[in-house]
JSON list of C-alpha atoms in Angstrom, two decimals:
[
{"chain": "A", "resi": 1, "resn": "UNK", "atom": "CA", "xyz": [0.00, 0.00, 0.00]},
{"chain": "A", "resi": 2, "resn": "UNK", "atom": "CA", "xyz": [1.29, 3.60, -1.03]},
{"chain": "A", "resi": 3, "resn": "UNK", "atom": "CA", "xyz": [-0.30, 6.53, 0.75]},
{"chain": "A", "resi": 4, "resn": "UNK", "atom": "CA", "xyz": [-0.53, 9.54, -1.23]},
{"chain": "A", "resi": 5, "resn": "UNK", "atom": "CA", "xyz": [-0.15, 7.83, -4.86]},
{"chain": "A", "resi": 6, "resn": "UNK", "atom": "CA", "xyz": [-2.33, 10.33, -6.70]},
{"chain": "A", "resi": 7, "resn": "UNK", "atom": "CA", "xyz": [0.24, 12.62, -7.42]},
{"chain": "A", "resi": 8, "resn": "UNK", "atom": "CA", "xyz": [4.28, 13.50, -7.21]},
{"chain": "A", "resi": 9, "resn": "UNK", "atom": "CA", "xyz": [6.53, 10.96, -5.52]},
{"chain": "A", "resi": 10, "resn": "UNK", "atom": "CA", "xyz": [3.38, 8.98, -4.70]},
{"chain": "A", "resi": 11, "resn": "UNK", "atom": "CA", "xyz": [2.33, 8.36, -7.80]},
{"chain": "A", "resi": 12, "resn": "UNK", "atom": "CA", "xyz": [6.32, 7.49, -9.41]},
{"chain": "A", "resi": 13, "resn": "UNK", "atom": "CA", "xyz": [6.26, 5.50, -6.16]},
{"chain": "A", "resi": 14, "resn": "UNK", "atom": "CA", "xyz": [3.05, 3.41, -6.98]},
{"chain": "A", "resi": 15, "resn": "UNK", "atom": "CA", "xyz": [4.18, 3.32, -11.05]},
{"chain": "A", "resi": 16, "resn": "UNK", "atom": "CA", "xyz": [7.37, 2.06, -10.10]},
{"chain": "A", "resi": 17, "resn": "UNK", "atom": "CA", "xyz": [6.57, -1.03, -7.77]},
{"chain": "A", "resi": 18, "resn": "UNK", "atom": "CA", "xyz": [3.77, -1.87, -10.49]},
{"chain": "A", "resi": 19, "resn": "UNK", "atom": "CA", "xyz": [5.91, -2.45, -12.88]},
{"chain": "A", "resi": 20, "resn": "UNK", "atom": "CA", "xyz": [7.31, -5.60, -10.94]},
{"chain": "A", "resi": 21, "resn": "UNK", "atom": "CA", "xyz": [5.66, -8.82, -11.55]},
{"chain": "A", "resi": 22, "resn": "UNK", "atom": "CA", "xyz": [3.57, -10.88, -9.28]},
{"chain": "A", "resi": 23, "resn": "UNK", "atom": "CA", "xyz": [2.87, -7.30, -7.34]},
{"chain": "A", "resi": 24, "resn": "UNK", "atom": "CA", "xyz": [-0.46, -5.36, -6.43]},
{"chain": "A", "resi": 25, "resn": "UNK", "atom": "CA", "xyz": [0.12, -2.02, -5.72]},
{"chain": "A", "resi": 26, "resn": "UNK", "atom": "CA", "xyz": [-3.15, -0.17, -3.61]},
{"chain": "A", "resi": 27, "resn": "UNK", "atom": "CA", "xyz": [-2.46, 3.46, -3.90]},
{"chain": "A", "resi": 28, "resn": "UNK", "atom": "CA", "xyz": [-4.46, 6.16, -2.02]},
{"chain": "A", "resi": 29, "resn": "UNK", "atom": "CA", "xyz": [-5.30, 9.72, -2.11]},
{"chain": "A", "resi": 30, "resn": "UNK", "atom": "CA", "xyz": [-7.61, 12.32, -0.67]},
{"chain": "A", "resi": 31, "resn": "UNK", "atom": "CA", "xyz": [-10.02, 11.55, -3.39]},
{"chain": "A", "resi": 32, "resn": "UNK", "atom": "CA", "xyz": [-10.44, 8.36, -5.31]},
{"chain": "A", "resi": 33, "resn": "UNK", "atom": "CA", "xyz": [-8.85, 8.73, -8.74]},
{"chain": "A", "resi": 34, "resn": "UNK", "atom": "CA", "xyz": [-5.78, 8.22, -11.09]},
{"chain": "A", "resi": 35, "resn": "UNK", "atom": "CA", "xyz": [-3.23, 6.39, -9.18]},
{"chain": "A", "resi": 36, "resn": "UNK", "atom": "CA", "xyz": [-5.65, 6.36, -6.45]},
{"chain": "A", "resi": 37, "resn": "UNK", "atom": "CA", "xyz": [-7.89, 3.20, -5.74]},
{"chain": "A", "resi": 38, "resn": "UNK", "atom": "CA", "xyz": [-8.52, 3.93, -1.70]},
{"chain": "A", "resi": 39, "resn": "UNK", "atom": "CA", "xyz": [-9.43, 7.41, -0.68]},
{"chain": "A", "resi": 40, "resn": "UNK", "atom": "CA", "xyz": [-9.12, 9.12, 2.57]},
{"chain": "A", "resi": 41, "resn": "UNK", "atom": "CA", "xyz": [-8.72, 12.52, 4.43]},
{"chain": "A", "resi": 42, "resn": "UNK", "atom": "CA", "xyz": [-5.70, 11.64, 6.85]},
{"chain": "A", "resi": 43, "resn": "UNK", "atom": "CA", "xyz": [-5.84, 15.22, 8.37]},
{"chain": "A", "resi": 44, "resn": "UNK", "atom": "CA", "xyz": [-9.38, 13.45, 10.17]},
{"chain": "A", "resi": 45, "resn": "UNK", "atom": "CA", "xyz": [-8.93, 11.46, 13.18]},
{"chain": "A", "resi": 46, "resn": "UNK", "atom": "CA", "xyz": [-10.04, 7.59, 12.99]},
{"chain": "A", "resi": 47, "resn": "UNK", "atom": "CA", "xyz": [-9.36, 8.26, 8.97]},
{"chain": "A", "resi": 48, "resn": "UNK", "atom": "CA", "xyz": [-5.79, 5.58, 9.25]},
{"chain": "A", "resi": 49, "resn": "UNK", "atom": "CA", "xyz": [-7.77, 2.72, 10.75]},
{"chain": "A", "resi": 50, "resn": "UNK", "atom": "CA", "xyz": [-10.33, 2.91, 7.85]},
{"chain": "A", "resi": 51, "resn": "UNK", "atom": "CA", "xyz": [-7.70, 3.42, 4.98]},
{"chain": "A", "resi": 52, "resn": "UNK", "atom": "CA", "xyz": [-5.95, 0.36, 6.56]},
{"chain": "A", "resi": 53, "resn": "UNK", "atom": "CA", "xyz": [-9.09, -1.87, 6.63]},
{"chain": "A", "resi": 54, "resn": "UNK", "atom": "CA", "xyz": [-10.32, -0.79, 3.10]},
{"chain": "A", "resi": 55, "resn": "UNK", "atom": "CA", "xyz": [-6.84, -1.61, 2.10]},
{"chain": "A", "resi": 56, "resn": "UNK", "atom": "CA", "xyz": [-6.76, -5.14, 3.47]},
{"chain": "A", "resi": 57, "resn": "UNK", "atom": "CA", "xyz": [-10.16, -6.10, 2.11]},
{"chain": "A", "resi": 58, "resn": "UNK", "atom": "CA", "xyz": [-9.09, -4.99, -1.45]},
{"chain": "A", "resi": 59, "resn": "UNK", "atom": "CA", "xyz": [-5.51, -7.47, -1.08]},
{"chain": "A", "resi": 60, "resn": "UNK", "atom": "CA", "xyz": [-7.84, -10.14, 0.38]},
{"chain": "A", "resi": 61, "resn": "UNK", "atom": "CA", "xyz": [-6.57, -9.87, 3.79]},
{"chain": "A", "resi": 62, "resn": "UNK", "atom": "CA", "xyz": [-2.89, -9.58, 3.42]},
{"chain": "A", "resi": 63, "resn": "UNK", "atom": "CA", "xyz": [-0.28, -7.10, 3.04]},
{"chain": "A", "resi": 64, "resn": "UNK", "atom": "CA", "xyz": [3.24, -7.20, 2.67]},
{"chain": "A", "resi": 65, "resn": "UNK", "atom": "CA", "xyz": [4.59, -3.89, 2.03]},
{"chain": "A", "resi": 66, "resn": "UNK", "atom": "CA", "xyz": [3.29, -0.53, 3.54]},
{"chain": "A", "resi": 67, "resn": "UNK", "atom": "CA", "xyz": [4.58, 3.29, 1.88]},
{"chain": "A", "resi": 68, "resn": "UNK", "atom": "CA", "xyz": [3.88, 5.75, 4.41]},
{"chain": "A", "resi": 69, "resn": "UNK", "atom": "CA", "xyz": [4.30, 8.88, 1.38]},
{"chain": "A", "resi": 70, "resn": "UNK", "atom": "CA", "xyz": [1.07, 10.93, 2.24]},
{"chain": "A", "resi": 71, "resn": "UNK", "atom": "CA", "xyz": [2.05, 14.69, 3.57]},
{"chain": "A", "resi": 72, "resn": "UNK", "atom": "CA", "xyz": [1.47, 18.36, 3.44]},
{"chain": "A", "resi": 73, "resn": "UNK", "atom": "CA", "xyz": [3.82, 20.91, 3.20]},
{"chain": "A", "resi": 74, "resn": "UNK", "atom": "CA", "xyz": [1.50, 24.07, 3.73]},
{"chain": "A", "resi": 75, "resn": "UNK", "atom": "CA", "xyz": [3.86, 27.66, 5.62]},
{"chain": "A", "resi": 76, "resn": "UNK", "atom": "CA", "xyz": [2.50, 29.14, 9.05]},
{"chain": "A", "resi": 77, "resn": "UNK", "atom": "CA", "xyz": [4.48, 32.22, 9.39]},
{"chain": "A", "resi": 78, "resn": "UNK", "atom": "CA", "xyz": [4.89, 32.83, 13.68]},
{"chain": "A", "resi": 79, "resn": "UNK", "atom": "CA", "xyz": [2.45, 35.79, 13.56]},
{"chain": "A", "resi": 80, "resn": "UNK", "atom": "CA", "xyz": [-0.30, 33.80, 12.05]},
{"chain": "A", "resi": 81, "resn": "UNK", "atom": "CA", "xyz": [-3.55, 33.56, 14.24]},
{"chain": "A", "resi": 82, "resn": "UNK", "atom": "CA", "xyz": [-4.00, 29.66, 13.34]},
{"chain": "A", "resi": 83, "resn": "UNK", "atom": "CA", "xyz": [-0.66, 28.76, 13.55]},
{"chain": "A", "resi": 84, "resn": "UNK", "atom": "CA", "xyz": [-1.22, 26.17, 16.39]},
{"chain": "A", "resi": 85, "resn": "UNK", "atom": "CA", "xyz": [-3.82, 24.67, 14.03]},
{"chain": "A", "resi": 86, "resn": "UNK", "atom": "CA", "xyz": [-1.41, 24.35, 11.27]},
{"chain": "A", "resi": 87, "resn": "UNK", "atom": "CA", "xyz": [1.18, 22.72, 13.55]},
{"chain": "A", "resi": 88, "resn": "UNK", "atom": "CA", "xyz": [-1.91, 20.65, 14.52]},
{"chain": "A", "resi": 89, "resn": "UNK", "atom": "CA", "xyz": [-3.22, 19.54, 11.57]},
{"chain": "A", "resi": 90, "resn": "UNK", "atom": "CA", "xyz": [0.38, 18.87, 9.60]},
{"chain": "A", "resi": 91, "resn": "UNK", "atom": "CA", "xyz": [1.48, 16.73, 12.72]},
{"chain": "A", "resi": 92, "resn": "UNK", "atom": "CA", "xyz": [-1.98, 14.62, 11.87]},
{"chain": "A", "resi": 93, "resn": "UNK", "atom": "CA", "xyz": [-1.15, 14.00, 8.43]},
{"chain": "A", "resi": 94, "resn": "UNK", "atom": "CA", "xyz": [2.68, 13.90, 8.16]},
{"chain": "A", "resi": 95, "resn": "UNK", "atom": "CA", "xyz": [3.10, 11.74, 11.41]},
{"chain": "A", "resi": 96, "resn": "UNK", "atom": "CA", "xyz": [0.44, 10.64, 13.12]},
{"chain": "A", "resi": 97, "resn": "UNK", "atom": "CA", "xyz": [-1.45, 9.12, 10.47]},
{"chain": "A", "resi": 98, "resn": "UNK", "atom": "CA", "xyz": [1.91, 7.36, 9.67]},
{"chain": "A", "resi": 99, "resn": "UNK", "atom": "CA", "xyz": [2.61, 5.84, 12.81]},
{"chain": "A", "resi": 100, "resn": "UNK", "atom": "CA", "xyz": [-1.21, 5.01, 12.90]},
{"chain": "A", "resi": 101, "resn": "UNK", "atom": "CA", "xyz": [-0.92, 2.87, 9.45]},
{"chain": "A", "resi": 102, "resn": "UNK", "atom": "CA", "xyz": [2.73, 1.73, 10.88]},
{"chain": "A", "resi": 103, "resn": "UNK", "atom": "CA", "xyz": [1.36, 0.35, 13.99]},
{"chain": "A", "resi": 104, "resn": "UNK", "atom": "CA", "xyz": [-1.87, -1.40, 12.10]},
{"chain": "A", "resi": 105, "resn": "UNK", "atom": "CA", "xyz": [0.81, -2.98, 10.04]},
{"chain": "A", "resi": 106, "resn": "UNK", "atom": "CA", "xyz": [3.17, -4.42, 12.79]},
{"chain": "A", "resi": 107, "resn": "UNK", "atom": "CA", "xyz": [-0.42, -5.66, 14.33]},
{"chain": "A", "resi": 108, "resn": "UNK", "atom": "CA", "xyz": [-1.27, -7.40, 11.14]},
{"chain": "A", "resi": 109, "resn": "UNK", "atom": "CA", "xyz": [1.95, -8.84, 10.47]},
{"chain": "A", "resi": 110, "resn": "UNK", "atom": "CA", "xyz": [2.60, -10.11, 14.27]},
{"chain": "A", "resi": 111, "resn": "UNK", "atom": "CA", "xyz": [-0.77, -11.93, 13.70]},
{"chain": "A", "resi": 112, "resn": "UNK", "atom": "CA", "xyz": [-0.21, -13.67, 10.70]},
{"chain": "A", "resi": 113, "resn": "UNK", "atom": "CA", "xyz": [3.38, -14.54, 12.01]},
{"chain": "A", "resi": 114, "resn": "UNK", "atom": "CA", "xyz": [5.10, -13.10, 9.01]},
{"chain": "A", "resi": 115, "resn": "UNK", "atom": "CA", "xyz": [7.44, -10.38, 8.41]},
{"chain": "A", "resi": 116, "resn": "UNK", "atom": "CA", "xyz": [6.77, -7.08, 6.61]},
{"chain": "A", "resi": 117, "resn": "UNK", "atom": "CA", "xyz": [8.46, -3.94, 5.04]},
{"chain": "A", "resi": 118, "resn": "UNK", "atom": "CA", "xyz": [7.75, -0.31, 5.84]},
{"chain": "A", "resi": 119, "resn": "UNK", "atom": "CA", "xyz": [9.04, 2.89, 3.89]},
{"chain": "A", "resi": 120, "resn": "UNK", "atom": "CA", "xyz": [8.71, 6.44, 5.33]},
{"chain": "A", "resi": 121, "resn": "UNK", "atom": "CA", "xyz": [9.55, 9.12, 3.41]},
{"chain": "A", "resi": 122, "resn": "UNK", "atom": "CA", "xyz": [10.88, 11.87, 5.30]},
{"chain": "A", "resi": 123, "resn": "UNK", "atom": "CA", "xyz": [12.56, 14.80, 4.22]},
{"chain": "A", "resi": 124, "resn": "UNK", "atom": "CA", "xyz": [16.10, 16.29, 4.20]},
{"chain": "A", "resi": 125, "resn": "UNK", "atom": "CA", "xyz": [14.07, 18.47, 6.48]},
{"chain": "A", "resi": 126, "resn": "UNK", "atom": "CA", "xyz": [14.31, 16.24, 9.23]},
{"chain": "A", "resi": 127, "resn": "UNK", "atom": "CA", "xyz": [18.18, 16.83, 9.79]},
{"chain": "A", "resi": 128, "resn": "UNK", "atom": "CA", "xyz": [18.70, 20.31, 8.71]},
{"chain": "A", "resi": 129, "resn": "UNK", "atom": "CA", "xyz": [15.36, 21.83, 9.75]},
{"chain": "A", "resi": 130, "resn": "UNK", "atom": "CA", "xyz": [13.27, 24.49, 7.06]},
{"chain": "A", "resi": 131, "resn": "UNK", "atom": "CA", "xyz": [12.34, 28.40, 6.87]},
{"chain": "A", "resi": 132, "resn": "UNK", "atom": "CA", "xyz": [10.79, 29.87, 9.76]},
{"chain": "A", "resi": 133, "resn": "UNK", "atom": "CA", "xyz": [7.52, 29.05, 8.44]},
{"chain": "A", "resi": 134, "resn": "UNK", "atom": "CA", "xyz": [7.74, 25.25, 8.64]},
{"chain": "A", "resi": 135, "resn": "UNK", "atom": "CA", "xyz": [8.50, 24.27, 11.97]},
{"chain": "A", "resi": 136, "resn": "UNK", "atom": "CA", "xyz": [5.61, 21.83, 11.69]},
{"chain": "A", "resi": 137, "resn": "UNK", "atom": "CA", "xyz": [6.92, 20.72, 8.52]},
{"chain": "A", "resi": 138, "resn": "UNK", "atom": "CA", "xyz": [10.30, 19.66, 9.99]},
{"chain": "A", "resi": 139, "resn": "UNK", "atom": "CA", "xyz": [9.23, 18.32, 12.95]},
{"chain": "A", "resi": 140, "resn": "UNK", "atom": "CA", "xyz": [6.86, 16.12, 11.80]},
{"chain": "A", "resi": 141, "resn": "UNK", "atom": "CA", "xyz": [9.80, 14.44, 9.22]},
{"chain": "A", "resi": 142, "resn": "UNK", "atom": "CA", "xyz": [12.08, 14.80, 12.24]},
{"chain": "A", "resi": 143, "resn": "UNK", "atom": "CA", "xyz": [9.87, 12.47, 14.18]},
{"chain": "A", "resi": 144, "resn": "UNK", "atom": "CA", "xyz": [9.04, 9.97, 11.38]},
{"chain": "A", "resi": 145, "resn": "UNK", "atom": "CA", "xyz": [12.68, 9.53, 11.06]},
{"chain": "A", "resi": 146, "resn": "UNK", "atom": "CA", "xyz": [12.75, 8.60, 14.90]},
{"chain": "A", "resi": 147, "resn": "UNK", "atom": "CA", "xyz": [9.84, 6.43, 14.53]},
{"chain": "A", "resi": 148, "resn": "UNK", "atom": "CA", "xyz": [11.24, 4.30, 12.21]},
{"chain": "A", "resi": 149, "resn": "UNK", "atom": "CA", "xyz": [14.38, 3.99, 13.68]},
{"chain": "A", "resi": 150, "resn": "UNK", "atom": "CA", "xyz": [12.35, 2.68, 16.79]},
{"chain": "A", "resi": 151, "resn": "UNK", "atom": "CA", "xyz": [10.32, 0.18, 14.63]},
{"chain": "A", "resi": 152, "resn": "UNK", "atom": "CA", "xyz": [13.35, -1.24, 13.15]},
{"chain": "A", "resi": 153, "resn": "UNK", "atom": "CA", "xyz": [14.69, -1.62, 16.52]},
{"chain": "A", "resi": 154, "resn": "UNK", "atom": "CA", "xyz": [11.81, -3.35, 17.75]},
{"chain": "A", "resi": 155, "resn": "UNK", "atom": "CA", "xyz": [10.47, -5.76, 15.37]},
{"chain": "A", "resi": 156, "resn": "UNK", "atom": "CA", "xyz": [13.52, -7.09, 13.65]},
{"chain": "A", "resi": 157, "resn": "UNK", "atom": "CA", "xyz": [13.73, -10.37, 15.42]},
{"chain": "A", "resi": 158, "resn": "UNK", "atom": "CA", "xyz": [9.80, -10.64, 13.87]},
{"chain": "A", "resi": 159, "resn": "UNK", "atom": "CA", "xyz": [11.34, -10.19, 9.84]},
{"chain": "A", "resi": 160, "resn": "UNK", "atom": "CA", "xyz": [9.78, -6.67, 10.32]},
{"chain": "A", "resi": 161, "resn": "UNK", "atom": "CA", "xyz": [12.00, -4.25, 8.71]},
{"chain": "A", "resi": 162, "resn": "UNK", "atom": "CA", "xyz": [11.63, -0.40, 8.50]},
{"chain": "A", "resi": 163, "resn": "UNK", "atom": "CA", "xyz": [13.36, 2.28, 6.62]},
{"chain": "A", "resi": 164, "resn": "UNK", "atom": "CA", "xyz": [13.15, 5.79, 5.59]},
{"chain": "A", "resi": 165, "resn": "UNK", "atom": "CA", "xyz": [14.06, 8.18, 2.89]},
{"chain": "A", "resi": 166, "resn": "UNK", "atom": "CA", "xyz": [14.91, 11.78, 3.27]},
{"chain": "A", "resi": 167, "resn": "UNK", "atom": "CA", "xyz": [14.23, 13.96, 0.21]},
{"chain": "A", "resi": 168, "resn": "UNK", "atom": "CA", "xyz": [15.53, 17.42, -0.39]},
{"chain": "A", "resi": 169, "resn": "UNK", "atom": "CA", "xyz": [13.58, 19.20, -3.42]},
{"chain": "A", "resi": 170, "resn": "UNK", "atom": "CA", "xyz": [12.24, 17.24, -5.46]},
{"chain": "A", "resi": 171, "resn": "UNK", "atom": "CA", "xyz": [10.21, 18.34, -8.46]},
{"chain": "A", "resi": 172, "resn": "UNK", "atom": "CA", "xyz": [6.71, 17.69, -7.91]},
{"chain": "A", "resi": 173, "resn": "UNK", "atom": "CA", "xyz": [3.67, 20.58, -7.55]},
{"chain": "A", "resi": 174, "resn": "UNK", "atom": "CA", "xyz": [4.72, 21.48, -3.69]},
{"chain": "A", "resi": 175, "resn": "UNK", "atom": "CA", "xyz": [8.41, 21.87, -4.45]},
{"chain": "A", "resi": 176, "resn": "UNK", "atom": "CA", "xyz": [7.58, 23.88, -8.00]},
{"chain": "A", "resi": 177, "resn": "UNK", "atom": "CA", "xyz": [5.52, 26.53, -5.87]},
{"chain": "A", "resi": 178, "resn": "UNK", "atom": "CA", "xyz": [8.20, 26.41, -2.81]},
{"chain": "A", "resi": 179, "resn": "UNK", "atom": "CA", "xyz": [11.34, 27.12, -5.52]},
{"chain": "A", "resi": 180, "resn": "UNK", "atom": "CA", "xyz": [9.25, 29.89, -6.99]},
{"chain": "A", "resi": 181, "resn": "UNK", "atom": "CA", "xyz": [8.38, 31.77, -3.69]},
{"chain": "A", "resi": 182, "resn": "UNK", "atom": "CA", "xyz": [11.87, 31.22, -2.08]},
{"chain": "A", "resi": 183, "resn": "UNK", "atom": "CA", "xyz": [13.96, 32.43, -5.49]},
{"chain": "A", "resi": 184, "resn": "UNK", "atom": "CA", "xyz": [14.64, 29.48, -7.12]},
{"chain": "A", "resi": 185, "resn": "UNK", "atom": "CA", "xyz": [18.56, 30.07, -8.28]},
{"chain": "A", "resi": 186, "resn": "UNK", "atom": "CA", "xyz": [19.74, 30.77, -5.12]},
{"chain": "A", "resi": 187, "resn": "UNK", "atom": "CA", "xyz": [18.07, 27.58, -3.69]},
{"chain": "A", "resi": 188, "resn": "UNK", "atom": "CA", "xyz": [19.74, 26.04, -6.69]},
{"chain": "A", "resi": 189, "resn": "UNK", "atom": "CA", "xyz": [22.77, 27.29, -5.95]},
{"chain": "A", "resi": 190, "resn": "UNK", "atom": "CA", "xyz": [22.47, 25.42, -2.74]},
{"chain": "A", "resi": 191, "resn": "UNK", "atom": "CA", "xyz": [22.24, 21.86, -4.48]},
{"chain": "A", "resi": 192, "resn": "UNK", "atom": "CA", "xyz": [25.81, 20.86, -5.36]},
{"chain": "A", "resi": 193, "resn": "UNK", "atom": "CA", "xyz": [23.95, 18.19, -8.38]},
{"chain": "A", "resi": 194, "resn": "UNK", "atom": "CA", "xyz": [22.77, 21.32, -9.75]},
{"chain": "A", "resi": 195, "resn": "UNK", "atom": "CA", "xyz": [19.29, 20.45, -9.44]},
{"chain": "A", "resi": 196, "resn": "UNK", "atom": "CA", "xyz": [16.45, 18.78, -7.73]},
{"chain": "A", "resi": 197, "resn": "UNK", "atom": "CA", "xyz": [15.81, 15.46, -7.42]},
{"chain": "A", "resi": 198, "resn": "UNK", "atom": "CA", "xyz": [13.35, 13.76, -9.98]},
{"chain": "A", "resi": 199, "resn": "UNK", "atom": "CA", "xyz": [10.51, 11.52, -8.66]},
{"chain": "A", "resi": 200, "resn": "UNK", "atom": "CA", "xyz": [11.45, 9.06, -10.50]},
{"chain": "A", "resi": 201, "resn": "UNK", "atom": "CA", "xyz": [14.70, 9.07, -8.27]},
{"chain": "A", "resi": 202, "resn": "UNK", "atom": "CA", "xyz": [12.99, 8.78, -5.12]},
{"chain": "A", "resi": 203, "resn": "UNK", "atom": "CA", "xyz": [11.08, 6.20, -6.22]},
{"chain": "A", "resi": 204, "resn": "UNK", "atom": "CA", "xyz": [13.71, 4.02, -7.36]},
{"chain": "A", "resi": 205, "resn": "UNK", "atom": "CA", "xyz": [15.39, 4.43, -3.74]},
{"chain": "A", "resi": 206, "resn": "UNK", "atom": "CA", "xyz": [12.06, 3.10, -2.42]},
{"chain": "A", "resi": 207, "resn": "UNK", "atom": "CA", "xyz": [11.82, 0.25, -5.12]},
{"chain": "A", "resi": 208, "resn": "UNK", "atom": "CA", "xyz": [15.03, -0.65, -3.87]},
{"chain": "A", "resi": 209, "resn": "UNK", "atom": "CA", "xyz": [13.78, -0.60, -0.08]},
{"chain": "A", "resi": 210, "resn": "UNK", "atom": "CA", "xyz": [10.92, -2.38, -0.85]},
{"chain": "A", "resi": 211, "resn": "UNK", "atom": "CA", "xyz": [12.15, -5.33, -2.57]},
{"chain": "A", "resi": 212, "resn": "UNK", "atom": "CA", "xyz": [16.14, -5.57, -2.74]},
{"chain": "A", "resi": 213, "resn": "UNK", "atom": "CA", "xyz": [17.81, -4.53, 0.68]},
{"chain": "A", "resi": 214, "resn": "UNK", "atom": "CA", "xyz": [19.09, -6.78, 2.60]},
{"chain": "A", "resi": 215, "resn": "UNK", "atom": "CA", "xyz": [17.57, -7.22, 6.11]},
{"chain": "A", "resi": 216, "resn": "UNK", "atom": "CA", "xyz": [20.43, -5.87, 8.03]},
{"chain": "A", "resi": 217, "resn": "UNK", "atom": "CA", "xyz": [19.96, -2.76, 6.62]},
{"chain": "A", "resi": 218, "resn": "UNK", "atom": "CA", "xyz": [16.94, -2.22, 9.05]},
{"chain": "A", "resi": 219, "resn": "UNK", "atom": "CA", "xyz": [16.81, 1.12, 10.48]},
{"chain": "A", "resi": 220, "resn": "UNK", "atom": "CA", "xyz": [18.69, 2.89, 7.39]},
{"chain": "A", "resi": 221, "resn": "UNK", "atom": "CA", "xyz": [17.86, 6.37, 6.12]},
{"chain": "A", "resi": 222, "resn": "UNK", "atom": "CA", "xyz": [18.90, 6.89, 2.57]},
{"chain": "A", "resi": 223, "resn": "UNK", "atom": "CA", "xyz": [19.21, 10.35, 1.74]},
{"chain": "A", "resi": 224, "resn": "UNK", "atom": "CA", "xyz": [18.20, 11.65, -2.19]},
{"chain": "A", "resi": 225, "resn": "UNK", "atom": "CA", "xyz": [19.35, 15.44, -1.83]},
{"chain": "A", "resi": 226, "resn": "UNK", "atom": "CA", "xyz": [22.27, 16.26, -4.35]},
{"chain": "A", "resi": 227, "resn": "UNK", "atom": "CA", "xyz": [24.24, 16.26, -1.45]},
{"chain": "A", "resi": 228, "resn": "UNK", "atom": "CA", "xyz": [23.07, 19.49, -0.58]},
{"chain": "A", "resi": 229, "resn": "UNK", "atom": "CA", "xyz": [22.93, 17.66, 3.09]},
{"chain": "A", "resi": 230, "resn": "UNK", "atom": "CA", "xyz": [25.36, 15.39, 4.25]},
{"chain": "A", "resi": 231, "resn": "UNK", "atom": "CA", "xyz": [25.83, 13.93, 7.33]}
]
């Protein structure tokens, strides 16, 4: 299951793993649609559980592989009167609803006595923090990163394996509008590749997560900045 397949990374994500043989790929949006079989608002609260039980009815009660890619990436300048709701709302969607699906996952896998892959994506964000405006933005990929380093910990004795993958721009409709408000040369200028990352990129890190690492690379974080980040 891919969260947030209707567009973007989401949608490379989901056209990427379908390409494999022998794989079913349920992708999700907001709205059913293109690239989007299973629809659901993950900024509403019991939203997760139902996404994650329409999801297993559709794979006929199994599923092996979980994409936590769903987020929002929306600026609350300090001075702004809802800026507790905005820090609200994009910790509901970016995290919560992630560790929500995570944990209905490790559930469903510890039942069936199987093992199980998960793939956050993150962001570079998580390491190097954003603008002033996106506090929310970078904590919430600060604490997916934590989560599933904690997963990995926790369940790989049970063949339950997590990763992550931290983004830095990548060229999809949030990171077009981003470039354009922030100047995008000098943000360029920034990225020692030259440019941004292509979805198509991040997607083949996750393919790669997904199918071909090894188990004892459980708990890794791959970054896919243009070394504009390195740690």
């Amino acid at each position: 299951m891919v969260t947030g397949s209707s567009r973007g990374i989401g949608a490379a994500i989901a056209s990427t793993l379908g390409d494999l043989l022998d794989t079913r790929v349920l992708g999700h949006g907001t709205r059913s649609g293109p690239g989007a079989n299973l629809a659901a608002d993950l900024s509403q609260p019991g939203a997760p559980a139902r996404l994650w039980a329409e999801a297993l009815e559709q794979a006929g009660g199994a599923i092996d592989v979980l994409v936590n890619n769903a987020g929002i990436f929306e600026a609350s300048p300090l001075d702004a009167d809802d800026w507790s709701d905005s820090w609200a709302r994009t910790m509901q969607v970016n995290l919560t609803a992630s560790a929500e699906l995570c944990r209905l996952a490790v559930l469903h896998w510890q039942e069936r006595g199987v093992g199980g892959r998960i793939v956050n994506i993150a962001s570079r964000a998580a390491y190097r923090g954003d603008s002033p405006a996106h506090w929310h933005y970078a904590a919430s990929k600060g604490g997916m990163v934590a989560m599933t380093k904690t997963i990995a910990r926790g369940y790989a004795a049970q063949g339950i394996l997590a990763f992550a993958v931290c983004p830095g721009f990548t060229m999809t409709g949030m990171a077009d509008d981003y470039l354009a408000s922030r100047g995008g040369d000098k943000l360029l200028a920034d990225i020692p590749l030259g440019r941004v990352a292509s979805p198509e990129e991040v997607a083949a890190t996750v393919r790669f997560l997904c199918i071909d690492a090894p188990p004892s690379m459980t708990g890794a974080v791959l970054d896919v900045n243009g070394a504009s980040y390195v740690r």
